[in-house]
Structures are given as structure tokens and as C-alpha cells.
Amino acid sequence: MDFGIGFLTNNIMLPILDFFYGIVPSYGLAIVALTLVIRFALYPLNAGSIRNMRRMKVAQPLMQKRVKEIQERYKDNPTKLQEEMSGVYKEFGNPLAGCFPVLLQMPILFALFATLRGSPFSDINYDVNVQVFPQEKIEQIQPQVFTTPPKAIYVSDGSHFPISAVMPGGNKLVVGEKTDVRLQTAEGESIEALVSEYNEDIDSFQPKWEITKGEDVVSVDAAGHITALAPGEATVRVQAPGLAANKGFLFIKALGRIGVTGEDGAIHWDILIMILGFGASLYLNQVLSGQGSTSSDNSQQAAVNKFTPIIFSGMFLFFPLPAGVLMYMLIANIFQTLQTFILSREPLPENLQKIVDAETKVEEDRQTLPFEPGRSKKKKA
């Protein structure tokens, strides 16, 4: 049994998606609702990470200085060194404390990401590797059912089932042999039967079969019937259509659309707007969290932070994602930015607030010092 990403997708993400689609029959709104539900559920974990990052930004310079002094003073006394280090972490906090909440929420976010890349938002592919042997080796081949891992496939709006690609006689054939590649459940119910039962528009769901490797080794027809032609290896791809791939939402033309430009070179403005929005929200989030500050003592780190939004946004030009996934990432980033803004208004612990007040006073004195009489003005000749 799968207790990983697939388990979270099938038992958490898809039920939530179906619930909201049942209330308002719009996959776009269902994506928005699913994203917000997951983000609100993860709010406490994310808040802990943001708070720790904010505190470490204030405490890090003094903390590093204190740690260095302790390491020098007690380098020959490990017991005392550990005791003093514990005292530092108790006073300023542990820099690694913010990593734990992030690690806890990663599987859920990966599952959400995988859900929006799957059915019904995208076409789902099953790749079946086929080996063809000469006729004289027929006695050496033992027929054994070949099955791919199951994937959740929507056969109609709101109805999905775990479907696998199955070759009843196995994926090892001899020249001249014929077999089928079927899409079916673990109980043996074919996807065609499910579509007939749950989908009134049967023509809207038609699986496709194609050969992606070894066209001279096997042939396949429109019904998935395979014929072995010559010895060798081949790959047969079965594609289950995504029912919502071509459905739009607001300014998005199609939730399954991929890439900033189409095959004809036309610009997909909906994709471009979301990529730019993602970069802008990421930059704003950095500014609110203090990572984008140009006054950072580490100029190299400040430069990296400044270019991070550009790098991440530009990445989607070379590694394009479906429009539905981009919409989720944009909404999640806006939510994160609002959360960062809210938490940035919280008061700091008293010891850290004293550090901030001291730094502010030093900065104010530094700015006013050149304007004191007799220091900035030159003597008249």
C-alpha cells in the first residue's frame, strides 16, 4: 500500500477537490479552494518558520560573535562548551528550528503539486516497454500479466478511479504475436465500461495509443491492439485524456495549457501574466521578510536574494508547467506574502527588540553626526 505522495493525493487532495467541485462546478474555483484549504491547514507550521527566520535575522550577528567567543574560551572543555552553547540557543533560538516546520509540510505540498499535474487537469500517459523475440524462443517465454502502477483518472466530472495499463499476456512477445494494452482497474473493469457508466458524453473521453520507440518492432491500432513485427524493444504509450485540460477559468484560457508560447509562436498571455505575478509576489515576500534588503552586511547574499525572483520566474520559461499548477503557485505565493506581512507586525522577544533598538540608535547617530556644527562645514577662507 502506498503511504507516500500517492496516498496523500488520493485520500486528501482529490476528496477536497471533489467536494468543492460538487459545490461549484468549476475546476478553477476548486483549485483556488484546495490551495487555500491546504495553506490555512499549514499556517501554524509556516508561521513558525517565518518567525524563526525573522528572529535569526536580528540575532545572527550577535549570536555568531557570542558563539565564536565561547568556542575560543572553552575549546578544551567540551562539557562547558556544550553548556554555554545551549545557553546561547536558549537566549536567541536555534537557527535550525525553522527547518523542521518546512520539512513537515513538504510532503503535503508535493502531493498538492502532483494532484494539479494529474487528471483531470492534464493528459495522463502510461509507457509500456515491450520486448519482441524470434519465433524459435517462444518456449522460453512464460506468459505473465504486466501491470503499470495505478493512477487516478477522471472518467467524468467528479468521478475518478485508480487505473493501470495492463497487458494480460505480458510484455514479452514473439514475432507475429498479437496482444492488447488495456486501461482498467485492479478489479478488471475496463475504462471504457466506466466511461459508459459515468460519462454521458462518451466521445469526450477517448484513450489514445502510440509508439514512442521501435516503430519497426511493433505496431498498434486505435483500439490498443499490438502486433509484434520484428525482434527488438519498443515502447507503447497509452494516453488517458484530461477532462479539464481545455477548460478555462477567469483570464486563463485552458488549465492544461503549457508554455509561454504555442506551436504557432503565439504568446500565451495568461501564462506570462501568472509567471510575472509569481516573480512579483516572491520579491514582495522577500522585502517583507527582510531578505531583499539592500542594507545587508553580506553584499553577496543581498545580490543573490535580489536575483532570486528573476531566476525562479525565468525557470518556468525553460521548464514550463501547466496553467493550473502556475495558478496554484501564484495563489500560494500571495497567501505566503500576506502571512509574512501579518507576522512581521508581531512584536519581537524583549531581548531581540533591544538589539533592534540599539542598532536603530547607532544608525540614527551615524546619520546625524556629519551635520553637527564644525564637522561638515568647511571654514571660510
Short mmCIF file of N, CA and C in Angstrom, two decimals, residues 54-225:
data_model
loop_
_atom_site.label_atom_id
_atom_site.label_comp_id
_atom_site.label_asym_id
_atom_site.label_seq_id
_atom_site.Cartn_x
_atom_site.Cartn_y
_atom_site.Cartn_z
N ARG A 54 12.74 35.45 10.96
CA ARG A 54 12.77 36.87 11.34
C ARG A 54 13.64 37.09 12.58
N ARG A 55 13.54 36.21 13.55
CA ARG A 55 14.34 36.34 14.77
C ARG A 55 15.82 36.11 14.49
N MET A 56 16.12 35.13 13.64
CA MET A 56 17.51 34.85 13.33
C MET A 56 18.17 36.01 12.57
N LYS A 57 17.39 36.70 11.75
CA LYS A 57 17.94 37.84 11.01
C LYS A 57 18.44 38.92 11.97
N VAL A 58 17.71 39.09 13.08
CA VAL A 58 18.09 40.09 14.08
C VAL A 58 19.24 39.58 14.95
N ALA A 59 19.14 38.32 15.36
CA ALA A 59 20.07 37.80 16.36
C ALA A 59 21.37 37.27 15.77
N GLN A 60 21.39 36.95 14.48
CA GLN A 60 22.53 36.24 13.90
C GLN A 60 23.88 36.93 14.10
N PRO A 61 24.02 38.24 13.82
CA PRO A 61 25.34 38.86 14.01
C PRO A 61 25.87 38.73 15.43
N LEU A 62 25.03 39.06 16.42
CA LEU A 62 25.47 38.96 17.81
C LEU A 62 25.65 37.50 18.22
N MET A 63 24.80 36.65 17.72
CA MET A 63 24.87 35.22 18.04
C MET A 63 26.17 34.61 17.53
N GLN A 64 26.54 34.94 16.30
CA GLN A 64 27.78 34.43 15.73
C GLN A 64 28.99 34.89 16.53
N LYS A 65 28.95 36.15 16.95
CA LYS A 65 30.05 36.69 17.76
C LYS A 65 30.15 35.96 19.09
N ARG A 66 28.99 35.74 19.74
CA ARG A 66 28.97 35.04 21.02
C ARG A 66 29.45 33.60 20.88
N VAL A 67 29.02 32.91 19.83
CA VAL A 67 29.42 31.52 19.60
C VAL A 67 30.93 31.42 19.38
N LYS A 68 31.47 32.36 18.61
CA LYS A 68 32.92 32.34 18.35
C LYS A 68 33.70 32.53 19.64
N GLU A 69 33.24 33.43 20.49
CA GLU A 69 33.93 33.69 21.76
C GLU A 69 33.89 32.45 22.65
N ILE A 70 32.71 31.79 22.69
CA ILE A 70 32.56 30.59 23.52
C ILE A 70 33.45 29.46 23.01
N GLN A 71 33.50 29.29 21.69
CA GLN A 71 34.34 28.24 21.12
C GLN A 71 35.81 28.46 21.42
N GLU A 72 36.24 29.71 21.41
CA GLU A 72 37.64 30.02 21.72
C GLU A 72 37.92 29.81 23.21
N ARG A 73 36.98 30.22 24.06
CA ARG A 73 37.20 30.18 25.51
C ARG A 73 37.16 28.75 26.05
N TYR A 74 36.27 27.92 25.51
CA TYR A 74 36.08 26.58 26.08
C TYR A 74 36.43 25.48 25.08
N LYS A 75 37.40 25.74 24.22
CA LYS A 75 37.77 24.75 23.22
C LYS A 75 38.39 23.49 23.84
N ASP A 76 38.91 23.60 25.04
CA ASP A 76 39.50 22.45 25.72
C ASP A 76 38.56 21.84 26.75
N ASN A 77 37.35 22.34 26.83
CA ASN A 77 36.37 21.86 27.81
C ASN A 77 35.04 21.58 27.11
N PRO A 78 34.87 20.41 26.46
CA PRO A 78 33.67 20.11 25.68
C PRO A 78 32.38 20.21 26.50
N THR A 79 32.42 19.80 27.76
CA THR A 79 31.21 19.82 28.58
C THR A 79 30.73 21.25 28.80
N LYS A 80 31.68 22.13 29.16
CA LYS A 80 31.33 23.53 29.38
C LYS A 80 30.93 24.20 28.06
N LEU A 81 31.59 23.81 26.98
CA LEU A 81 31.27 24.36 25.66
C LEU A 81 29.82 24.05 25.28
N GLN A 82 29.42 22.80 25.47
CA GLN A 82 28.05 22.41 25.16
C GLN A 82 27.05 23.14 26.04
N GLU A 83 27.41 23.32 27.32
CA GLU A 83 26.52 24.01 28.26
C GLU A 83 26.32 25.47 27.84
N GLU A 84 27.41 26.13 27.47
CA GLU A 84 27.33 27.54 27.07
C GLU A 84 26.59 27.69 25.74
N MET A 85 26.80 26.75 24.83
CA MET A 85 26.10 26.82 23.54
C MET A 85 24.60 26.64 23.73
N SER A 86 24.22 25.76 24.65
CA SER A 86 22.80 25.58 24.96
C SER A 86 22.20 26.87 25.50
N GLY A 87 22.99 27.59 26.29
CA GLY A 87 22.54 28.87 26.81
C GLY A 87 22.32 29.90 25.71
N VAL A 88 23.20 29.90 24.70
CA VAL A 88 23.06 30.82 23.56
C VAL A 88 21.80 30.52 22.78
N TYR A 89 21.57 29.21 22.51
CA TYR A 89 20.38 28.82 21.76
C TYR A 89 19.10 29.14 22.55
N LYS A 90 19.18 29.01 23.88
CA LYS A 90 18.02 29.32 24.70
C LYS A 90 17.71 30.81 24.67
N GLU A 91 18.77 31.62 24.58
CA GLU A 91 18.58 33.08 24.57
C GLU A 91 18.13 33.59 23.21
N PHE A 92 18.76 33.11 22.14
CA PHE A 92 18.47 33.64 20.80
C PHE A 92 17.60 32.73 19.93
N GLY A 93 17.53 31.45 20.28
CA GLY A 93 16.80 30.50 19.44
C GLY A 93 17.77 29.68 18.60
N ASN A 94 17.30 28.53 18.14
CA ASN A 94 18.12 27.62 17.33
C ASN A 94 17.92 27.93 15.85
N PRO A 95 19.00 28.20 15.11
CA PRO A 95 18.86 28.51 13.68
C PRO A 95 18.19 27.40 12.87
N LEU A 96 18.31 26.16 13.34
CA LEU A 96 17.72 25.04 12.61
C LEU A 96 16.25 24.80 12.95
N ALA A 97 15.73 25.55 13.92
CA ALA A 97 14.34 25.35 14.34
C ALA A 97 13.36 25.64 13.21
N GLY A 98 13.71 26.57 12.32
CA GLY A 98 12.81 26.92 11.22
C GLY A 98 12.76 25.88 10.12
N CYS A 99 13.72 24.94 10.11
CA CYS A 99 13.75 23.92 9.06
C CYS A 99 12.73 22.82 9.30
N PHE A 100 12.48 22.51 10.56
CA PHE A 100 11.58 21.41 10.89
C PHE A 100 10.16 21.64 10.38
N PRO A 101 9.55 22.83 10.59
CA PRO A 101 8.21 23.05 10.03
C PRO A 101 8.17 22.94 8.52
N VAL A 102 9.24 23.38 7.85
CA VAL A 102 9.29 23.31 6.39
C VAL A 102 9.31 21.85 5.93
N LEU A 103 10.11 21.01 6.62
CA LEU A 103 10.21 19.60 6.26
C LEU A 103 8.88 18.87 6.47
N LEU A 104 8.14 19.26 7.52
CA LEU A 104 6.88 18.61 7.81
C LEU A 104 5.83 18.87 6.72
N GLN A 105 5.85 20.08 6.16
CA GLN A 105 4.82 20.42 5.19
C GLN A 105 5.19 20.05 3.76
N MET A 106 6.44 19.69 3.50
CA MET A 106 6.86 19.40 2.15
C MET A 106 6.09 18.25 1.49
N PRO A 107 5.86 17.09 2.18
CA PRO A 107 5.09 16.03 1.52
C PRO A 107 3.70 16.47 1.09
N ILE A 108 3.04 17.29 1.91
CA ILE A 108 1.70 17.76 1.57
C ILE A 108 1.75 18.67 0.36
N LEU A 109 2.73 19.56 0.31
CA LEU A 109 2.84 20.47 -0.84
C LEU A 109 3.21 19.70 -2.11
N PHE A 110 4.05 18.69 -1.98
CA PHE A 110 4.39 17.87 -3.15
C PHE A 110 3.15 17.13 -3.66
N ALA A 111 2.33 16.64 -2.71
CA ALA A 111 1.11 15.93 -3.10
C ALA A 111 0.13 16.87 -3.80
N LEU A 112 0.03 18.11 -3.30
CA LEU A 112 -0.83 19.10 -3.95
C LEU A 112 -0.33 19.41 -5.35
N PHE A 113 0.98 19.56 -5.48
CA PHE A 113 1.59 19.83 -6.78
C PHE A 113 1.31 18.68 -7.75
N ALA A 114 1.48 17.43 -7.25
CA ALA A 114 1.24 16.25 -8.09
C ALA A 114 -0.22 16.15 -8.50
N THR A 115 -1.12 16.53 -7.61
CA THR A 115 -2.56 16.47 -7.91
C THR A 115 -2.90 17.39 -9.07
N LEU A 116 -2.34 18.57 -9.07
CA LEU A 116 -2.67 19.55 -10.11
C LEU A 116 -1.97 19.26 -11.43
N ARG A 117 -0.99 18.36 -11.40
CA ARG A 117 -0.34 17.93 -12.64
C ARG A 117 -0.97 16.65 -13.19
N GLY A 118 -1.92 16.10 -12.44
CA GLY A 118 -2.54 14.86 -12.85
C GLY A 118 -3.91 15.07 -13.47
N SER A 119 -4.67 13.98 -13.56
CA SER A 119 -6.04 14.03 -14.07
C SER A 119 -6.92 14.73 -13.03
N PRO A 120 -7.86 15.60 -13.45
CA PRO A 120 -8.34 15.84 -14.81
C PRO A 120 -7.68 17.02 -15.51
N PHE A 121 -6.60 17.59 -14.90
CA PHE A 121 -6.03 18.82 -15.44
C PHE A 121 -5.04 18.58 -16.57
N SER A 122 -4.55 17.36 -16.68
CA SER A 122 -3.57 17.04 -17.72
C SER A 122 -3.86 15.66 -18.30
N ASP A 123 -3.39 15.45 -19.52
CA ASP A 123 -3.46 14.12 -20.10
C ASP A 123 -2.47 13.22 -19.35
N ILE A 124 -2.87 12.00 -19.07
CA ILE A 124 -2.03 11.08 -18.30
C ILE A 124 -1.48 10.00 -19.22
N ASN A 125 -0.18 9.82 -19.17
CA ASN A 125 0.50 8.85 -20.04
C ASN A 125 0.95 7.61 -19.28
N TYR A 126 0.77 6.46 -19.88
CA TYR A 126 1.32 5.19 -19.40
C TYR A 126 2.29 4.68 -20.46
N ASP A 127 3.53 4.47 -20.08
CA ASP A 127 4.53 3.93 -21.01
C ASP A 127 4.77 2.46 -20.72
N VAL A 128 4.54 1.62 -21.72
CA VAL A 128 4.70 0.18 -21.58
C VAL A 128 5.87 -0.27 -22.46
N ASN A 129 6.89 -0.82 -21.83
CA ASN A 129 8.05 -1.32 -22.57
C ASN A 129 7.77 -2.75 -23.03
N VAL A 130 7.96 -3.00 -24.33
CA VAL A 130 7.68 -4.30 -24.94
C VAL A 130 8.95 -4.90 -25.51
N GLN A 131 9.17 -6.19 -25.25
CA GLN A 131 10.30 -6.91 -25.81
C GLN A 131 9.78 -7.96 -26.80
N VAL A 132 10.35 -7.99 -27.99
CA VAL A 132 9.93 -8.95 -29.01
C VAL A 132 11.10 -9.88 -29.30
N PHE A 133 10.82 -11.19 -29.29
CA PHE A 133 11.85 -12.21 -29.50
C PHE A 133 11.54 -12.99 -30.79
N PRO A 134 12.53 -13.66 -31.36
CA PRO A 134 12.28 -14.51 -32.54
C PRO A 134 11.35 -15.67 -32.21
N GLN A 135 10.71 -16.24 -33.25
CA GLN A 135 9.76 -17.32 -33.06
C GLN A 135 10.37 -18.52 -32.35
N GLU A 136 11.65 -18.80 -32.61
CA GLU A 136 12.26 -20.01 -32.05
C GLU A 136 12.44 -19.93 -30.52
N LYS A 137 12.25 -18.75 -29.93
CA LYS A 137 12.39 -18.61 -28.48
C LYS A 137 11.06 -18.60 -27.76
N ILE A 138 10.00 -19.02 -28.46
CA ILE A 138 8.67 -18.96 -27.87
C ILE A 138 8.54 -19.83 -26.62
N GLU A 139 9.26 -20.95 -26.58
CA GLU A 139 9.16 -21.85 -25.44
C GLU A 139 9.85 -21.27 -24.19
N GLN A 140 10.73 -20.31 -24.39
CA GLN A 140 11.46 -19.73 -23.26
C GLN A 140 10.67 -18.61 -22.57
N ILE A 141 9.58 -18.19 -23.18
CA ILE A 141 8.80 -17.07 -22.65
C ILE A 141 7.63 -17.61 -21.84
N GLN A 142 7.56 -17.20 -20.59
CA GLN A 142 6.46 -17.59 -19.72
C GLN A 142 5.47 -16.42 -19.61
N PRO A 143 4.25 -16.60 -20.10
CA PRO A 143 3.25 -15.52 -20.04
C PRO A 143 3.00 -15.06 -18.60
N GLN A 144 3.09 -13.79 -18.38
CA GLN A 144 2.86 -13.23 -17.05
C GLN A 144 2.25 -11.84 -17.22
N VAL A 145 1.18 -11.58 -16.51
CA VAL A 145 0.46 -10.30 -16.65
C VAL A 145 1.39 -9.14 -16.30
N PHE A 146 1.41 -8.15 -17.19
CA PHE A 146 2.21 -6.94 -16.95
C PHE A 146 1.26 -5.79 -16.58
N THR A 147 1.55 -5.12 -15.46
CA THR A 147 0.68 -4.03 -14.97
C THR A 147 1.53 -2.85 -14.54
N THR A 148 1.15 -1.66 -14.97
CA THR A 148 1.83 -0.44 -14.52
C THR A 148 1.23 0.01 -13.19
N PRO A 149 1.93 0.86 -12.43
CA PRO A 149 1.34 1.40 -11.20
C PRO A 149 0.06 2.18 -11.52
N PRO A 150 -0.95 2.10 -10.66
CA PRO A 150 -2.22 2.79 -10.93
C PRO A 150 -2.11 4.30 -10.78
N LYS A 151 -2.91 5.00 -11.55
CA LYS A 151 -3.02 6.46 -11.46
C LYS A 151 -4.50 6.84 -11.40
N ALA A 152 -4.79 7.87 -10.64
CA ALA A 152 -6.18 8.32 -10.52
C ALA A 152 -6.60 9.01 -11.81
N ILE A 153 -7.61 8.47 -12.47
CA ILE A 153 -8.09 9.02 -13.74
C ILE A 153 -9.56 9.42 -13.61
N TYR A 154 -9.86 10.66 -13.99
CA TYR A 154 -11.24 11.13 -14.02
C TYR A 154 -11.88 10.67 -15.33
N VAL A 155 -12.92 9.83 -15.22
CA VAL A 155 -13.65 9.38 -16.41
C VAL A 155 -14.84 10.31 -16.69
N SER A 156 -15.21 11.11 -15.69
CA SER A 156 -16.24 12.13 -15.84
C SER A 156 -16.01 13.15 -14.73
N ASP A 157 -16.68 14.27 -14.79
CA ASP A 157 -16.52 15.30 -13.77
C ASP A 157 -16.94 14.75 -12.41
N GLY A 158 -15.99 14.73 -11.48
CA GLY A 158 -16.28 14.26 -10.13
C GLY A 158 -16.14 12.77 -9.93
N SER A 159 -15.85 12.00 -10.98
CA SER A 159 -15.73 10.54 -10.86
C SER A 159 -14.35 10.10 -11.32
N HIS A 160 -13.57 9.57 -10.39
CA HIS A 160 -12.21 9.12 -10.74
C HIS A 160 -11.96 7.74 -10.14
N PHE A 161 -11.05 7.01 -10.77
CA PHE A 161 -10.76 5.64 -10.36
C PHE A 161 -9.27 5.38 -10.55
N PRO A 162 -8.68 4.48 -9.73
CA PRO A 162 -7.28 4.09 -9.94
C PRO A 162 -7.17 3.16 -11.15
N ILE A 163 -6.51 3.64 -12.19
CA ILE A 163 -6.43 2.92 -13.46
C ILE A 163 -4.99 2.55 -13.76
N SER A 164 -4.80 1.31 -14.24
CA SER A 164 -3.48 0.84 -14.65
C SER A 164 -3.52 0.43 -16.12
N ALA A 165 -2.35 0.46 -16.76
CA ALA A 165 -2.22 -0.09 -18.11
C ALA A 165 -1.81 -1.55 -17.96
N VAL A 166 -2.58 -2.45 -18.57
CA VAL A 166 -2.37 -3.88 -18.36
C VAL A 166 -2.19 -4.59 -19.70
N MET A 167 -1.20 -5.50 -19.74
CA MET A 167 -1.02 -6.43 -20.86
C MET A 167 -1.26 -7.83 -20.31
N PRO A 168 -2.43 -8.42 -20.60
CA PRO A 168 -2.78 -9.72 -19.99
C PRO A 168 -1.75 -10.82 -20.26
N GLY A 169 -1.16 -10.84 -21.44
CA GLY A 169 -0.20 -11.88 -21.77
C GLY A 169 1.24 -11.52 -21.47
N GLY A 170 1.46 -10.37 -20.84
CA GLY A 170 2.81 -9.92 -20.53
C GLY A 170 3.39 -9.05 -21.62
N ASN A 171 4.52 -8.43 -21.32
CA ASN A 171 5.15 -7.51 -22.28
C ASN A 171 6.31 -8.15 -23.05
N LYS A 172 6.38 -9.49 -22.99
CA LYS A 172 7.38 -10.21 -23.77
C LYS A 172 6.65 -11.01 -24.85
N LEU A 173 6.92 -10.68 -26.11
CA LEU A 173 6.22 -11.29 -27.24
C LEU A 173 7.20 -11.96 -28.18
N VAL A 174 6.65 -12.74 -29.09
CA VAL A 174 7.45 -13.29 -30.19
C VAL A 174 6.91 -12.71 -31.48
N VAL A 175 7.73 -12.74 -32.52
CA VAL A 175 7.34 -12.16 -33.81
C VAL A 175 6.03 -12.80 -34.31
N GLY A 176 5.09 -11.93 -34.69
CA GLY A 176 3.80 -12.39 -35.18
C GLY A 176 2.72 -12.46 -34.12
N GLU A 177 3.10 -12.40 -32.85
CA GLU A 177 2.11 -12.50 -31.77
C GLU A 177 1.33 -11.20 -31.65
N LYS A 178 0.08 -11.31 -31.23
CA LYS A 178 -0.79 -10.15 -31.04
C LYS A 178 -1.28 -10.11 -29.60
N THR A 179 -1.41 -8.90 -29.07
CA THR A 179 -1.90 -8.72 -27.70
C THR A 179 -2.54 -7.35 -27.58
N ASP A 180 -3.01 -7.02 -26.39
CA ASP A 180 -3.67 -5.73 -26.14
C ASP A 180 -2.99 -5.00 -24.99
N VAL A 181 -3.12 -3.67 -25.00
CA VAL A 181 -2.79 -2.84 -23.85
C VAL A 181 -4.10 -2.23 -23.38
N ARG A 182 -4.54 -2.60 -22.20
CA ARG A 182 -5.82 -2.16 -21.69
C ARG A 182 -5.67 -1.22 -20.50
N LEU A 183 -6.58 -0.29 -20.39
CA LEU A 183 -6.68 0.57 -19.21
C LEU A 183 -7.82 0.04 -18.36
N GLN A 184 -7.50 -0.38 -17.13
CA GLN A 184 -8.52 -0.98 -16.29
C GLN A 184 -8.18 -0.82 -14.81
N THR A 185 -9.17 -1.09 -13.96
CA THR A 185 -8.98 -1.04 -12.51
C THR A 185 -8.34 -2.34 -12.05
N ALA A 186 -8.00 -2.38 -10.77
CA ALA A 186 -7.40 -3.60 -10.20
C ALA A 186 -8.40 -4.76 -10.23
N GLU A 187 -9.69 -4.43 -10.23
CA GLU A 187 -10.72 -5.47 -10.27
C GLU A 187 -10.99 -5.96 -11.69
N GLY A 188 -10.35 -5.34 -12.68
CA GLY A 188 -10.50 -5.78 -14.06
C GLY A 188 -11.56 -5.03 -14.85
N GLU A 189 -12.17 -4.00 -14.28
CA GLU A 189 -13.18 -3.24 -15.01
C GLU A 189 -12.50 -2.27 -15.96
N SER A 190 -12.85 -2.33 -17.23
CA SER A 190 -12.18 -1.51 -18.24
C SER A 190 -12.59 -0.05 -18.13
N ILE A 191 -11.71 0.81 -18.61
CA ILE A 191 -12.01 2.24 -18.56
C ILE A 191 -13.17 2.59 -19.49
N GLU A 192 -13.33 1.82 -20.56
CA GLU A 192 -14.46 2.05 -21.47
C GLU A 192 -15.79 1.80 -20.75
N ALA A 193 -15.84 0.75 -19.90
CA ALA A 193 -17.06 0.45 -19.15
C ALA A 193 -17.36 1.55 -18.14
N LEU A 194 -16.32 2.08 -17.50
CA LEU A 194 -16.50 3.16 -16.53
C LEU A 194 -17.01 4.43 -17.21
N VAL A 195 -16.44 4.74 -18.37
CA VAL A 195 -16.88 5.93 -19.11
C VAL A 195 -18.35 5.77 -19.52
N SER A 196 -18.74 4.59 -19.97
CA SER A 196 -20.12 4.35 -20.38
C SER A 196 -21.08 4.51 -19.21
N GLU A 197 -20.61 4.15 -18.00
CA GLU A 197 -21.47 4.21 -16.82
C GLU A 197 -21.57 5.61 -16.23
N TYR A 198 -20.46 6.36 -16.24
CA TYR A 198 -20.43 7.63 -15.53
C TYR A 198 -20.42 8.86 -16.43
N ASN A 199 -20.12 8.70 -17.70
CA ASN A 199 -19.99 9.86 -18.58
C ASN A 199 -21.02 9.77 -19.70
N GLU A 200 -21.92 10.77 -19.74
CA GLU A 200 -22.95 10.77 -20.79
C GLU A 200 -22.35 11.07 -22.16
N ASP A 201 -21.28 11.85 -22.16
CA ASP A 201 -20.61 12.19 -23.42
C ASP A 201 -19.42 11.27 -23.62
N ILE A 202 -19.68 10.09 -24.17
CA ILE A 202 -18.61 9.09 -24.31
C ILE A 202 -17.50 9.58 -25.23
N ASP A 203 -17.86 10.37 -26.23
CA ASP A 203 -16.87 10.83 -27.21
C ASP A 203 -15.85 11.80 -26.59
N SER A 204 -16.19 12.39 -25.42
CA SER A 204 -15.26 13.33 -24.78
C SER A 204 -14.08 12.62 -24.11
N PHE A 205 -14.16 11.31 -23.99
CA PHE A 205 -13.08 10.56 -23.34
C PHE A 205 -12.69 9.38 -24.23
N GLN A 206 -11.66 9.58 -25.00
CA GLN A 206 -11.18 8.55 -25.91
C GLN A 206 -9.67 8.37 -25.69
N PRO A 207 -9.24 7.25 -25.07
CA PRO A 207 -7.81 6.99 -24.91
C PRO A 207 -7.10 6.89 -26.26
N LYS A 208 -5.81 7.18 -26.26
CA LYS A 208 -5.02 7.11 -27.49
C LYS A 208 -3.80 6.21 -27.27
N TRP A 209 -3.42 5.48 -28.30
CA TRP A 209 -2.25 4.62 -28.26
C TRP A 209 -1.26 5.07 -29.34
N GLU A 210 0.01 5.10 -28.99
CA GLU A 210 1.03 5.44 -29.97
C GLU A 210 2.35 4.75 -29.61
N ILE A 211 3.21 4.62 -30.60
CA ILE A 211 4.53 4.01 -30.38
C ILE A 211 5.55 5.14 -30.29
N THR A 212 6.23 5.25 -29.17
CA THR A 212 7.23 6.29 -28.99
C THR A 212 8.64 5.78 -29.25
N LYS A 213 8.78 4.46 -29.33
CA LYS A 213 10.10 3.87 -29.61
C LYS A 213 9.89 2.51 -30.26
N GLY A 214 10.62 2.25 -31.35
CA GLY A 214 10.58 0.95 -32.01
C GLY A 214 9.39 0.75 -32.93
N GLU A 215 9.17 1.70 -33.84
CA GLU A 215 8.04 1.57 -34.77
C GLU A 215 8.21 0.39 -35.73
N ASP A 216 9.44 -0.06 -35.91
CA ASP A 216 9.67 -1.22 -36.77
C ASP A 216 9.60 -2.53 -36.00
N VAL A 217 9.44 -2.43 -34.68
CA VAL A 217 9.39 -3.63 -33.84
C VAL A 217 7.95 -4.07 -33.59
N VAL A 218 7.06 -3.11 -33.31
CA VAL A 218 5.64 -3.42 -33.08
C VAL A 218 4.77 -2.40 -33.80
N SER A 219 3.50 -2.74 -33.96
CA SER A 219 2.51 -1.80 -34.47
C SER A 219 1.33 -1.80 -33.51
N VAL A 220 0.59 -0.71 -33.46
CA VAL A 220 -0.56 -0.62 -32.58
C VAL A 220 -1.67 0.14 -33.31
N ASP A 221 -2.91 -0.32 -33.17
CA ASP A 221 -4.02 0.36 -33.84
C ASP A 221 -4.76 1.26 -32.85
N ALA A 222 -5.82 1.89 -33.30
CA ALA A 222 -6.55 2.87 -32.50
C ALA A 222 -7.27 2.25 -31.31
N ALA A 223 -7.39 0.93 -31.28
CA ALA A 223 -8.06 0.26 -30.17
C ALA A 223 -7.08 -0.36 -29.18
N GLY A 224 -5.78 -0.17 -29.41
CA GLY A 224 -4.78 -0.69 -28.50
C GLY A 224 -4.32 -2.10 -28.79
N HIS A 225 -4.64 -2.63 -29.99
CA HIS A 225 -4.19 -3.97 -30.37
C HIS A 225 -2.76 -3.90 -30.90
#
